[in-house]
PDB file of C-alpha atoms and ligand atoms in Angstrom:
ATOM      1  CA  UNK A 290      34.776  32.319 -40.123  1.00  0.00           C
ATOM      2  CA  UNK A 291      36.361  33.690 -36.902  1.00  0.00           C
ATOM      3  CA  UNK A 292      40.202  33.036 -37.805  1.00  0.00           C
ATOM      4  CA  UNK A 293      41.479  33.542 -34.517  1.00  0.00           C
ATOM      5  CA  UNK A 294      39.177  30.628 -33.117  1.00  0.00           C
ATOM      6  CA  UNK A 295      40.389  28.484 -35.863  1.00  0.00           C
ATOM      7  CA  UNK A 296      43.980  29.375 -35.275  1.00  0.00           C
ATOM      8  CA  UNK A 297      43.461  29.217 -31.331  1.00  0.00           C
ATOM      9  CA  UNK A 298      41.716  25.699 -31.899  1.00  0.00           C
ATOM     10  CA  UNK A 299      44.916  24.679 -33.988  1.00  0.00           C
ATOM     11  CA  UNK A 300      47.535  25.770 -31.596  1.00  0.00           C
ATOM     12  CA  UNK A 301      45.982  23.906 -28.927  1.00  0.00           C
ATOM     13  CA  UNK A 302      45.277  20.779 -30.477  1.00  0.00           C
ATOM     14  CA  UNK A 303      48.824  20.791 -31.579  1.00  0.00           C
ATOM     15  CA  UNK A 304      49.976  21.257 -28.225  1.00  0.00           C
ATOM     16  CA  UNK A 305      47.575  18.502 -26.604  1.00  0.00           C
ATOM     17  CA  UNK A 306      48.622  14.961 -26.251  1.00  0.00           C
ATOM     18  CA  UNK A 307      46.350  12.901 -28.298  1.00  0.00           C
ATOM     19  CA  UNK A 308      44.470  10.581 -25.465  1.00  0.00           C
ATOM     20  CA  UNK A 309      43.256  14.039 -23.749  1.00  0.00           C
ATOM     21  CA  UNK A 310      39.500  14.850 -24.256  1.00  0.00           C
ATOM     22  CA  UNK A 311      39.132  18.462 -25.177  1.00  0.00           C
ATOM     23  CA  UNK A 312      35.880  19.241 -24.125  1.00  0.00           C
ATOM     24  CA  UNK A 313      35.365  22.836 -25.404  1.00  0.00           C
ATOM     25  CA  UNK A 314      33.980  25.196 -22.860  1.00  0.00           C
ATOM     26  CA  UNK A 315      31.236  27.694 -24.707  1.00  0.00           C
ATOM     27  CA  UNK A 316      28.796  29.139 -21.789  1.00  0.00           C
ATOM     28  CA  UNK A 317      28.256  32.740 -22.609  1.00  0.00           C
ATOM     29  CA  UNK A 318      29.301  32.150 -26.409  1.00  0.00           C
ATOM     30  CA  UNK A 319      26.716  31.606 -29.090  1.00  0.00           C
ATOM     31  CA  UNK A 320      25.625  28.977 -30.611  1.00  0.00           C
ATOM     32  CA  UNK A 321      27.442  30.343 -34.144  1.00  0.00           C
ATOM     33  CA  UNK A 322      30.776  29.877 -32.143  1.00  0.00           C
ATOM     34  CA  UNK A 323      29.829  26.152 -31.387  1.00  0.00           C
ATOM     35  CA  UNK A 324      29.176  25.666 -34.972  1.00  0.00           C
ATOM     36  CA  UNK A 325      32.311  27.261 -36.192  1.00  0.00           C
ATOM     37  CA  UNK A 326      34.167  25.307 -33.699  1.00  0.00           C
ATOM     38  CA  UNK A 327      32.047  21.549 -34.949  1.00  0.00           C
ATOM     39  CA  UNK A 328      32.998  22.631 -38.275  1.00  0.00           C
ATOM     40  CA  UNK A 329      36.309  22.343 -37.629  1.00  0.00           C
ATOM     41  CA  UNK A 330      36.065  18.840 -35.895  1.00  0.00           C
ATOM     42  CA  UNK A 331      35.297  19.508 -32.244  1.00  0.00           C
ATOM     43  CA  UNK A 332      32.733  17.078 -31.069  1.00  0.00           C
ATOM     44  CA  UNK A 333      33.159  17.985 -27.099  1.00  0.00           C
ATOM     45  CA  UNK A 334      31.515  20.795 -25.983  1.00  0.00           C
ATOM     46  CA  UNK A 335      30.951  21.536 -22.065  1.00  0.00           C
ATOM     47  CA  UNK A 336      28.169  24.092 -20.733  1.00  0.00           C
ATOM     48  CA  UNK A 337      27.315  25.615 -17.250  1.00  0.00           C
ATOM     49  CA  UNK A 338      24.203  27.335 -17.309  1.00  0.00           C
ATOM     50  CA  UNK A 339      20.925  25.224 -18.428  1.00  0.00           C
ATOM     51  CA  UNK A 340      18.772  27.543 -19.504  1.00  0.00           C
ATOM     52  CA  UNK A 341      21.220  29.135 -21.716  1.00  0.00           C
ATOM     53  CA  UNK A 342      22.878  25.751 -23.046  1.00  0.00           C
ATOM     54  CA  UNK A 343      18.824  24.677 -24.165  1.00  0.00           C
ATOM     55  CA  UNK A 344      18.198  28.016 -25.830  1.00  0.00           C
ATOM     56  CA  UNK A 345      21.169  27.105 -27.840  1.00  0.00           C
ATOM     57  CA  UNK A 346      20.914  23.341 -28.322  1.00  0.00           C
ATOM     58  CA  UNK A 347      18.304  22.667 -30.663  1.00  0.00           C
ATOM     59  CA  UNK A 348      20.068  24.532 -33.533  1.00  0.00           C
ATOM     60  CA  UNK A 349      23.321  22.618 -33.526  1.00  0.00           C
ATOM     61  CA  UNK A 350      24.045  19.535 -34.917  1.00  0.00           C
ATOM     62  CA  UNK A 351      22.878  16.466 -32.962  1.00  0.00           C
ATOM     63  CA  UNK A 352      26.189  14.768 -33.113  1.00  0.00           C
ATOM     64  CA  UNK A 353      27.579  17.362 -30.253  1.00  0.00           C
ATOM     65  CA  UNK A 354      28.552  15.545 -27.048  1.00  0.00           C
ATOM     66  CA  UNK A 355      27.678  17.657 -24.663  1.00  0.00           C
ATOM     67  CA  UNK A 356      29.074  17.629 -21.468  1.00  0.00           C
ATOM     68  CA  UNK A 357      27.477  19.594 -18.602  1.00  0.00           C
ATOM     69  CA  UNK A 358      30.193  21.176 -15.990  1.00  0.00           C
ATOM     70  CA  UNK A 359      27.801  23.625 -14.237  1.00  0.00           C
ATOM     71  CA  UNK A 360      25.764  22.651 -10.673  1.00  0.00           C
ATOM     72  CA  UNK A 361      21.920  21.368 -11.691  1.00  0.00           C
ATOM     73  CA  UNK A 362      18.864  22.706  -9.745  1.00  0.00           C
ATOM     74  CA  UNK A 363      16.319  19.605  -9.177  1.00  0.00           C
ATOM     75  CA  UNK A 364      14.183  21.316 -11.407  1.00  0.00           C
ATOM     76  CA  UNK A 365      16.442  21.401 -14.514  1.00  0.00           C
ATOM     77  CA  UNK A 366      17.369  17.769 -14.227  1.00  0.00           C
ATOM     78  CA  UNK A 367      15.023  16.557 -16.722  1.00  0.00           C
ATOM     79  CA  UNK A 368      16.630  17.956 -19.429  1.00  0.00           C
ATOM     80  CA  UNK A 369      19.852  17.493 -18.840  1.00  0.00           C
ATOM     81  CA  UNK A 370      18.607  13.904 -18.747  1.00  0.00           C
ATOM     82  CA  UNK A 371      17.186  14.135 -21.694  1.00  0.00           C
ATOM     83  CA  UNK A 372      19.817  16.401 -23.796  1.00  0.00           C
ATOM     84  CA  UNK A 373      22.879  15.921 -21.808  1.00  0.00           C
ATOM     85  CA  UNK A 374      25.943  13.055 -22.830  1.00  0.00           C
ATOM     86  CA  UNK A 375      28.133  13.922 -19.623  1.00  0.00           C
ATOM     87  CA  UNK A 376      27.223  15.771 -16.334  1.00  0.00           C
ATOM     88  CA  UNK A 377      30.587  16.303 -14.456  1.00  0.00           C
ATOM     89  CA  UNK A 378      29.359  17.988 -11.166  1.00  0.00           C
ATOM     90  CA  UNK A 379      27.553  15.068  -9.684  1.00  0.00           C
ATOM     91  CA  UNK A 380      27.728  16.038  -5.529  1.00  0.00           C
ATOM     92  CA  UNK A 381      23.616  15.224  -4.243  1.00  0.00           C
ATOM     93  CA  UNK A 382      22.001  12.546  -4.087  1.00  0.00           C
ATOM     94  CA  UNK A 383      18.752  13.919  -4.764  1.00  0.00           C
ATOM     95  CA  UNK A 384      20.040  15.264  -8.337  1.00  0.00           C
ATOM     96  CA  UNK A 385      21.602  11.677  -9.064  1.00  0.00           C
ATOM     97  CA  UNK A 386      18.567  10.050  -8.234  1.00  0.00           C
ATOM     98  CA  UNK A 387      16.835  12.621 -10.941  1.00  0.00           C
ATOM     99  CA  UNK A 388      18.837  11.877 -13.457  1.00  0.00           C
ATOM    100  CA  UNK A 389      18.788   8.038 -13.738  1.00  0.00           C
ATOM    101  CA  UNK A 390      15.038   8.227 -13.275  1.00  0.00           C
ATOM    102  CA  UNK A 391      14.270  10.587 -15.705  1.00  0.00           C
ATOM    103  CA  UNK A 392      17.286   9.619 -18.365  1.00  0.00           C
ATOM    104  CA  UNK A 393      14.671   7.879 -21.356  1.00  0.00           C
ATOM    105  CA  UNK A 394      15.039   4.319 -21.471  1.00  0.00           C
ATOM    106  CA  UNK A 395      15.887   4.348 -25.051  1.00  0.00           C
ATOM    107  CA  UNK A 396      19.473   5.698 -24.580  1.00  0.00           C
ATOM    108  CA  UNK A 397      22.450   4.800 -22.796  1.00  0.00           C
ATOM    109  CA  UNK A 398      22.723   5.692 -19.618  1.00  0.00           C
ATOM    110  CA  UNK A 399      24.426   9.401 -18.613  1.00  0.00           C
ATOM    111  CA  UNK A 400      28.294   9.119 -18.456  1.00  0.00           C
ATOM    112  CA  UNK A 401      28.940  10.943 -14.838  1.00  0.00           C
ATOM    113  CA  UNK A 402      31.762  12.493 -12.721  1.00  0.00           C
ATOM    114  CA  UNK A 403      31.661  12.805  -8.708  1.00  0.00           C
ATOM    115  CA  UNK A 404      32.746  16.708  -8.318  1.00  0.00           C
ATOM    116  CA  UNK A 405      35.478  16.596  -5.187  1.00  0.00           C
ATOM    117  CA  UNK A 406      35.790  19.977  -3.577  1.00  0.00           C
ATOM    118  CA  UNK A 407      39.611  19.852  -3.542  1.00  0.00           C
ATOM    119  CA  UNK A 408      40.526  22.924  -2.390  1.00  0.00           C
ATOM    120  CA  UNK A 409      38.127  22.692   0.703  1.00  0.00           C
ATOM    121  CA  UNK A 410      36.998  26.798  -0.381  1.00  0.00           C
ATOM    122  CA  UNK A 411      33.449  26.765   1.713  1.00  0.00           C
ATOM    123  CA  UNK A 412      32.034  28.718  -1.701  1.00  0.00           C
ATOM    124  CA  UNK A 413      32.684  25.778  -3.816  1.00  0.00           C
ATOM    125  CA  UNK A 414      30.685  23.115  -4.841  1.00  0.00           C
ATOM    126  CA  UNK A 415      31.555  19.294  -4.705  1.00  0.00           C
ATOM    127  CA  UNK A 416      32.452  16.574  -1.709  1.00  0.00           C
ATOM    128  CA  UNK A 417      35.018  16.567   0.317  1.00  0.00           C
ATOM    129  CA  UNK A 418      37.742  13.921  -0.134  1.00  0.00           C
ATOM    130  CA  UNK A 419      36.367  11.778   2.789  1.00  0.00           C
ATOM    131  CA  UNK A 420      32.565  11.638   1.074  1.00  0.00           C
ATOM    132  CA  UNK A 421      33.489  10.310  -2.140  1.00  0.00           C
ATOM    133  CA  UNK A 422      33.867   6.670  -1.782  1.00  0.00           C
ATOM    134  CA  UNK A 423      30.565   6.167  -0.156  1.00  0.00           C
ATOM    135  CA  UNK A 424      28.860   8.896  -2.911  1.00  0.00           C
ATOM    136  CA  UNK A 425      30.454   6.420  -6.001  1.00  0.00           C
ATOM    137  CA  UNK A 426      28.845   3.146  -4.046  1.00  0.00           C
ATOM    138  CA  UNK A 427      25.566   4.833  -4.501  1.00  0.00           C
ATOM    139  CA  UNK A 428      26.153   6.114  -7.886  1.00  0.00           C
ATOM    140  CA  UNK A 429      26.734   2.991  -8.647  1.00  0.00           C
ATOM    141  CA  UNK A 430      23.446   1.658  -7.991  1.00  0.00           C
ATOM    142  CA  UNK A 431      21.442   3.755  -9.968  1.00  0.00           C
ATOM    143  CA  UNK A 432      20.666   1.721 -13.620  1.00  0.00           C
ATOM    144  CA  UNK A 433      20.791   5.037 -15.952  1.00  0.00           C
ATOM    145  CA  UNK A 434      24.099   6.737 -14.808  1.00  0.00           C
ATOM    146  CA  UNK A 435      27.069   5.337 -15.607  1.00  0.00           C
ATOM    147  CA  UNK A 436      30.032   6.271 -12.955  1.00  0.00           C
ATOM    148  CA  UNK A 437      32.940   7.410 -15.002  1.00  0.00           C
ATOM    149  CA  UNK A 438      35.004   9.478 -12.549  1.00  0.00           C
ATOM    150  CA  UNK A 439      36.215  12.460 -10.947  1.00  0.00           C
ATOM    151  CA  UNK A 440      36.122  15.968 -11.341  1.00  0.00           C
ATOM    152  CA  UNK A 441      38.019  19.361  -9.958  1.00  0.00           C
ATOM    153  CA  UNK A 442      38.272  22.916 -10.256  1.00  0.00           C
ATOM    154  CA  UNK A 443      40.855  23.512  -8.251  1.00  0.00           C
ATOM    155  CA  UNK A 444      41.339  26.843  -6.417  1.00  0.00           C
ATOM    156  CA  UNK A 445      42.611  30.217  -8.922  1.00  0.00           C
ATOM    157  CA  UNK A 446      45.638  30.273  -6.785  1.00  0.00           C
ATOM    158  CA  UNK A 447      49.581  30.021  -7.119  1.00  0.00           C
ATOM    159  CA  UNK A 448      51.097  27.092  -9.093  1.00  0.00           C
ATOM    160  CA  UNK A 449      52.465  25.655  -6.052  1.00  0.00           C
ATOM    161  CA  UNK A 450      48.846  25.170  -4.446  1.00  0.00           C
ATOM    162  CA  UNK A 451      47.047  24.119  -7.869  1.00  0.00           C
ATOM    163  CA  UNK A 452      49.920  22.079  -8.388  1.00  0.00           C
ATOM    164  CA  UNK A 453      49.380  20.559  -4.704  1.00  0.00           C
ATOM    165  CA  UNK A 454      45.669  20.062  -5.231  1.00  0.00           C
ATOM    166  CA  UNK A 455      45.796  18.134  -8.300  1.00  0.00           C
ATOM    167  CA  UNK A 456      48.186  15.375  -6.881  1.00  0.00           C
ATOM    168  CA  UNK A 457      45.586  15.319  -3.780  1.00  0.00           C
ATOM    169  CA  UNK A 458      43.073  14.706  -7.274  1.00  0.00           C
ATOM    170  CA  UNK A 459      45.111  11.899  -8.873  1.00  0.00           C
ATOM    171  CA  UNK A 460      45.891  10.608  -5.237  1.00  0.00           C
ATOM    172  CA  UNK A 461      42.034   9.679  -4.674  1.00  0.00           C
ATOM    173  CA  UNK A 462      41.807   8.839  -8.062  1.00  0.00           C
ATOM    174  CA  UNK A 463      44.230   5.843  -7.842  1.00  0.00           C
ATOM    175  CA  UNK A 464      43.099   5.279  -4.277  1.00  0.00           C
ATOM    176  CA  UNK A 465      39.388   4.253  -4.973  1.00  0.00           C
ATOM    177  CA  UNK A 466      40.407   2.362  -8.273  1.00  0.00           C
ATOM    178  CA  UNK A 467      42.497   0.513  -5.834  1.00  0.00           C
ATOM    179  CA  UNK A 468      39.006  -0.033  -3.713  1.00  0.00           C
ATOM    180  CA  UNK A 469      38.048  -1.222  -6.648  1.00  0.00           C
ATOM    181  CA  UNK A 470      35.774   1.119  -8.437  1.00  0.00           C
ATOM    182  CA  UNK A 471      36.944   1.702 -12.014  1.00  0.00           C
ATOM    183  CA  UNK A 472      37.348   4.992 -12.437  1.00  0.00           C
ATOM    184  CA  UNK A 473      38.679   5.551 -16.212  1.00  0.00           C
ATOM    185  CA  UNK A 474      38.170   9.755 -16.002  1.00  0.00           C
ATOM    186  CA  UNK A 475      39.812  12.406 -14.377  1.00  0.00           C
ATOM    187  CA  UNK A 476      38.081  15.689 -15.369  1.00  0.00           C
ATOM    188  CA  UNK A 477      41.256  18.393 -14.335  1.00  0.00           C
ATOM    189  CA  UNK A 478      42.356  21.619 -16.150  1.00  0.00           C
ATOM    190  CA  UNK A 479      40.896  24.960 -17.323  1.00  0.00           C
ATOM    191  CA  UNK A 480      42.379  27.481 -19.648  1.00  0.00           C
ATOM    192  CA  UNK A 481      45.237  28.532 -17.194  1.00  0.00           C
ATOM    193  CA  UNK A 482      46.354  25.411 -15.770  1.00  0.00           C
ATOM    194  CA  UNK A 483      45.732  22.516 -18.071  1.00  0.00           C
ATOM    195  CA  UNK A 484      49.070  21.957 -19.118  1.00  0.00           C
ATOM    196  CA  UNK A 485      49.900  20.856 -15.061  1.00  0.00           C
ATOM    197  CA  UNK A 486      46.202  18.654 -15.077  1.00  0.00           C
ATOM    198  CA  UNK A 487      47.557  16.449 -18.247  1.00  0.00           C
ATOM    199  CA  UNK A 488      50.645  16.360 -15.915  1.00  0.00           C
ATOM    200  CA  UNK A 489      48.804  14.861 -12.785  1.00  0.00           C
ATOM    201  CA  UNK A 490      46.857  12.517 -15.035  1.00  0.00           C
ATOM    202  CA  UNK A 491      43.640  14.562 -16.303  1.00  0.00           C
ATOM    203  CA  UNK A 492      42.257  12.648 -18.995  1.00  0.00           C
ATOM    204  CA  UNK A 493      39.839  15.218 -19.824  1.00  0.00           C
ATOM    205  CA  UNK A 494      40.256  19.052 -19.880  1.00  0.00           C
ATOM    206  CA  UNK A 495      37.794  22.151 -20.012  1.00  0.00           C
ATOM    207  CA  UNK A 496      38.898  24.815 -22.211  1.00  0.00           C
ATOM    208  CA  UNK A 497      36.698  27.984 -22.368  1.00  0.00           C
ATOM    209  CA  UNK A 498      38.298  31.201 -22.769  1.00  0.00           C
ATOM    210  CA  UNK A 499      41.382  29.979 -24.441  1.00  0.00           C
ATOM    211  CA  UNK A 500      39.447  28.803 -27.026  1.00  0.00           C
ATOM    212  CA  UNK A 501      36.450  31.681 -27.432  1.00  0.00           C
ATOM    213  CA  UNK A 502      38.251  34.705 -25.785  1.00  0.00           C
ATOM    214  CA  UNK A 503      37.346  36.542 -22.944  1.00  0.00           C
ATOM    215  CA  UNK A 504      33.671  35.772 -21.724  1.00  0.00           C
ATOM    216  CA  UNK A 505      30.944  39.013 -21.201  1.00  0.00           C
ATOM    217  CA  UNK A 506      29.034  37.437 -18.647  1.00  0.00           C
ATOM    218  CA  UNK A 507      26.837  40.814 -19.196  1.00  0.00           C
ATOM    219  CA  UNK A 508      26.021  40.034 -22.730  1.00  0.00           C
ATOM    220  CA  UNK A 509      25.102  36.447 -22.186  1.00  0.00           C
TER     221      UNK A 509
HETATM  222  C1  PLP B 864      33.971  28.113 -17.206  1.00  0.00           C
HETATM  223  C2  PLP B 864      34.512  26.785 -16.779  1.00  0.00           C
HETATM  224  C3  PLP B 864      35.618  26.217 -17.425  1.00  0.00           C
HETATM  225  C4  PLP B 864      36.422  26.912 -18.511  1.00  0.00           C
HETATM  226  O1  PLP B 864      37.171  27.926 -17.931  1.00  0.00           O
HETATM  227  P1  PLP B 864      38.306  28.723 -18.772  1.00  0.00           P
HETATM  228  O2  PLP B 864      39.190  29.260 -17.702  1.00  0.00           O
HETATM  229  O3  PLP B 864      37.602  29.764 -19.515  1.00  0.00           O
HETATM  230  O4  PLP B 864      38.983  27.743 -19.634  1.00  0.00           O
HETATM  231  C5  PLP B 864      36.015  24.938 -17.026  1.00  0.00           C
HETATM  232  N1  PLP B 864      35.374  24.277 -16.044  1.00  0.00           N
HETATM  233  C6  PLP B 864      34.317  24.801 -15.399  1.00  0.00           C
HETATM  234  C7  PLP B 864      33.656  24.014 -14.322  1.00  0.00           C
HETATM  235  C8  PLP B 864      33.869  26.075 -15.729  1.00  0.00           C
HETATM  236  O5  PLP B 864      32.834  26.592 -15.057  1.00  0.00           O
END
């Protein structure tokens, strides 16, 4: 047993307020991490790349909620339909449209987040602040997703821009509950910045590298 992941998972759980989802970020990390980490209690875990979450999948425990945070090519959408609990980056159509269709009828349907490009970078991935209303109407018609919310990364800038781009996060938030979709999830806050995204309302955080240590991208 890693101690330092133990002791890293302790300090932050003692630091989190108790209604925040942790969702524990492992891409790059293997699946003994995941393990240590479930053996210790974490049920949320969150990963990126498909491929490398389904070469890991099938030897952890099947009481893992796994949330996906990564963008889905059409052809992968089957299964994260299939596997996934969560998919956070919802942003085409085409991929929602996937993903009810192919989720099996014999479980509930996918719990999903409309990703909002927030800090407007052209690189990024996710809607802009004036698409999102219409995108959740549609969402909402589709029998085997089950709209949940909103999700950011917001830019790897100063505090005073994060800062500004996570009210602009909770500001839409409120503003299409008040339109009336009910919107219970606000998916906000990384390793660096989390503490401000519980601040502005995040009800669910992504921890990666706080938790596992640096990632090796090169090693994955
Ligand atoms: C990798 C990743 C995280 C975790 O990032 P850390 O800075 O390592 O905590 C969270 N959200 C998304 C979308 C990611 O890709």
């Amino acid at each position: 047993m890693d101690t330092s992941l133990s002791n890293r998972y302790q300090n932050l759980l003692n630091r989190l307020p108790e209604h925040i989802c942790l969702i524990a970020v492992s891409k790059t990390f293997p699946a003994d991490d995941i393990q240590a980490l479930y053996d210790l209690g974490q049920r949320h875990f969150g990963e990126n790349y498909i491929q490398e979450w389904q070469e890991k999948v099938f030897r952890l425990p099947e009481s893992i909620i796994w949330h996906i945070i990564g963008d889905i090519q059409s052809n992968k959408t089957r299964v994260v339909a299939e596997n996934a609990h969560w998919v956070h980056t919802l942003a085409r159509e085409k991929i929602a449209e996937r993903l009810s269709q192919q989720r099996p009828e014999n479980k509930p349907p996918i719990e999903v987040c409309v990703e909002v490009n927030i800090s407007g970078e052209t690189q990024k991935h996710g809607l802009a602040v004036g698409e999102v209303f219409e995108f959740c109407q549609y969402i909402k018609t589709l029998p085997q997703l089950n709209l949940r919310g909103l999700m950011a990364v917001p830019s790897d800038a100063d505090e005073i821009t994060v800062r500004q781009q996570m009210q602009k996060m909770r500001e839409l938030f409120v503003s299409l509950n008040n339109q009336g979709l009910k919107l219970d999830t606000l998916s906000m806050g990384m390793s660096g910045d989390w503490q401000w995204a519980v601040e502005y309302g995040a009800t669910h955080i992504r921890i990666g590298s706080a938790l596992f240590g640096q990632r090796n991208y090169a090693q994955k």
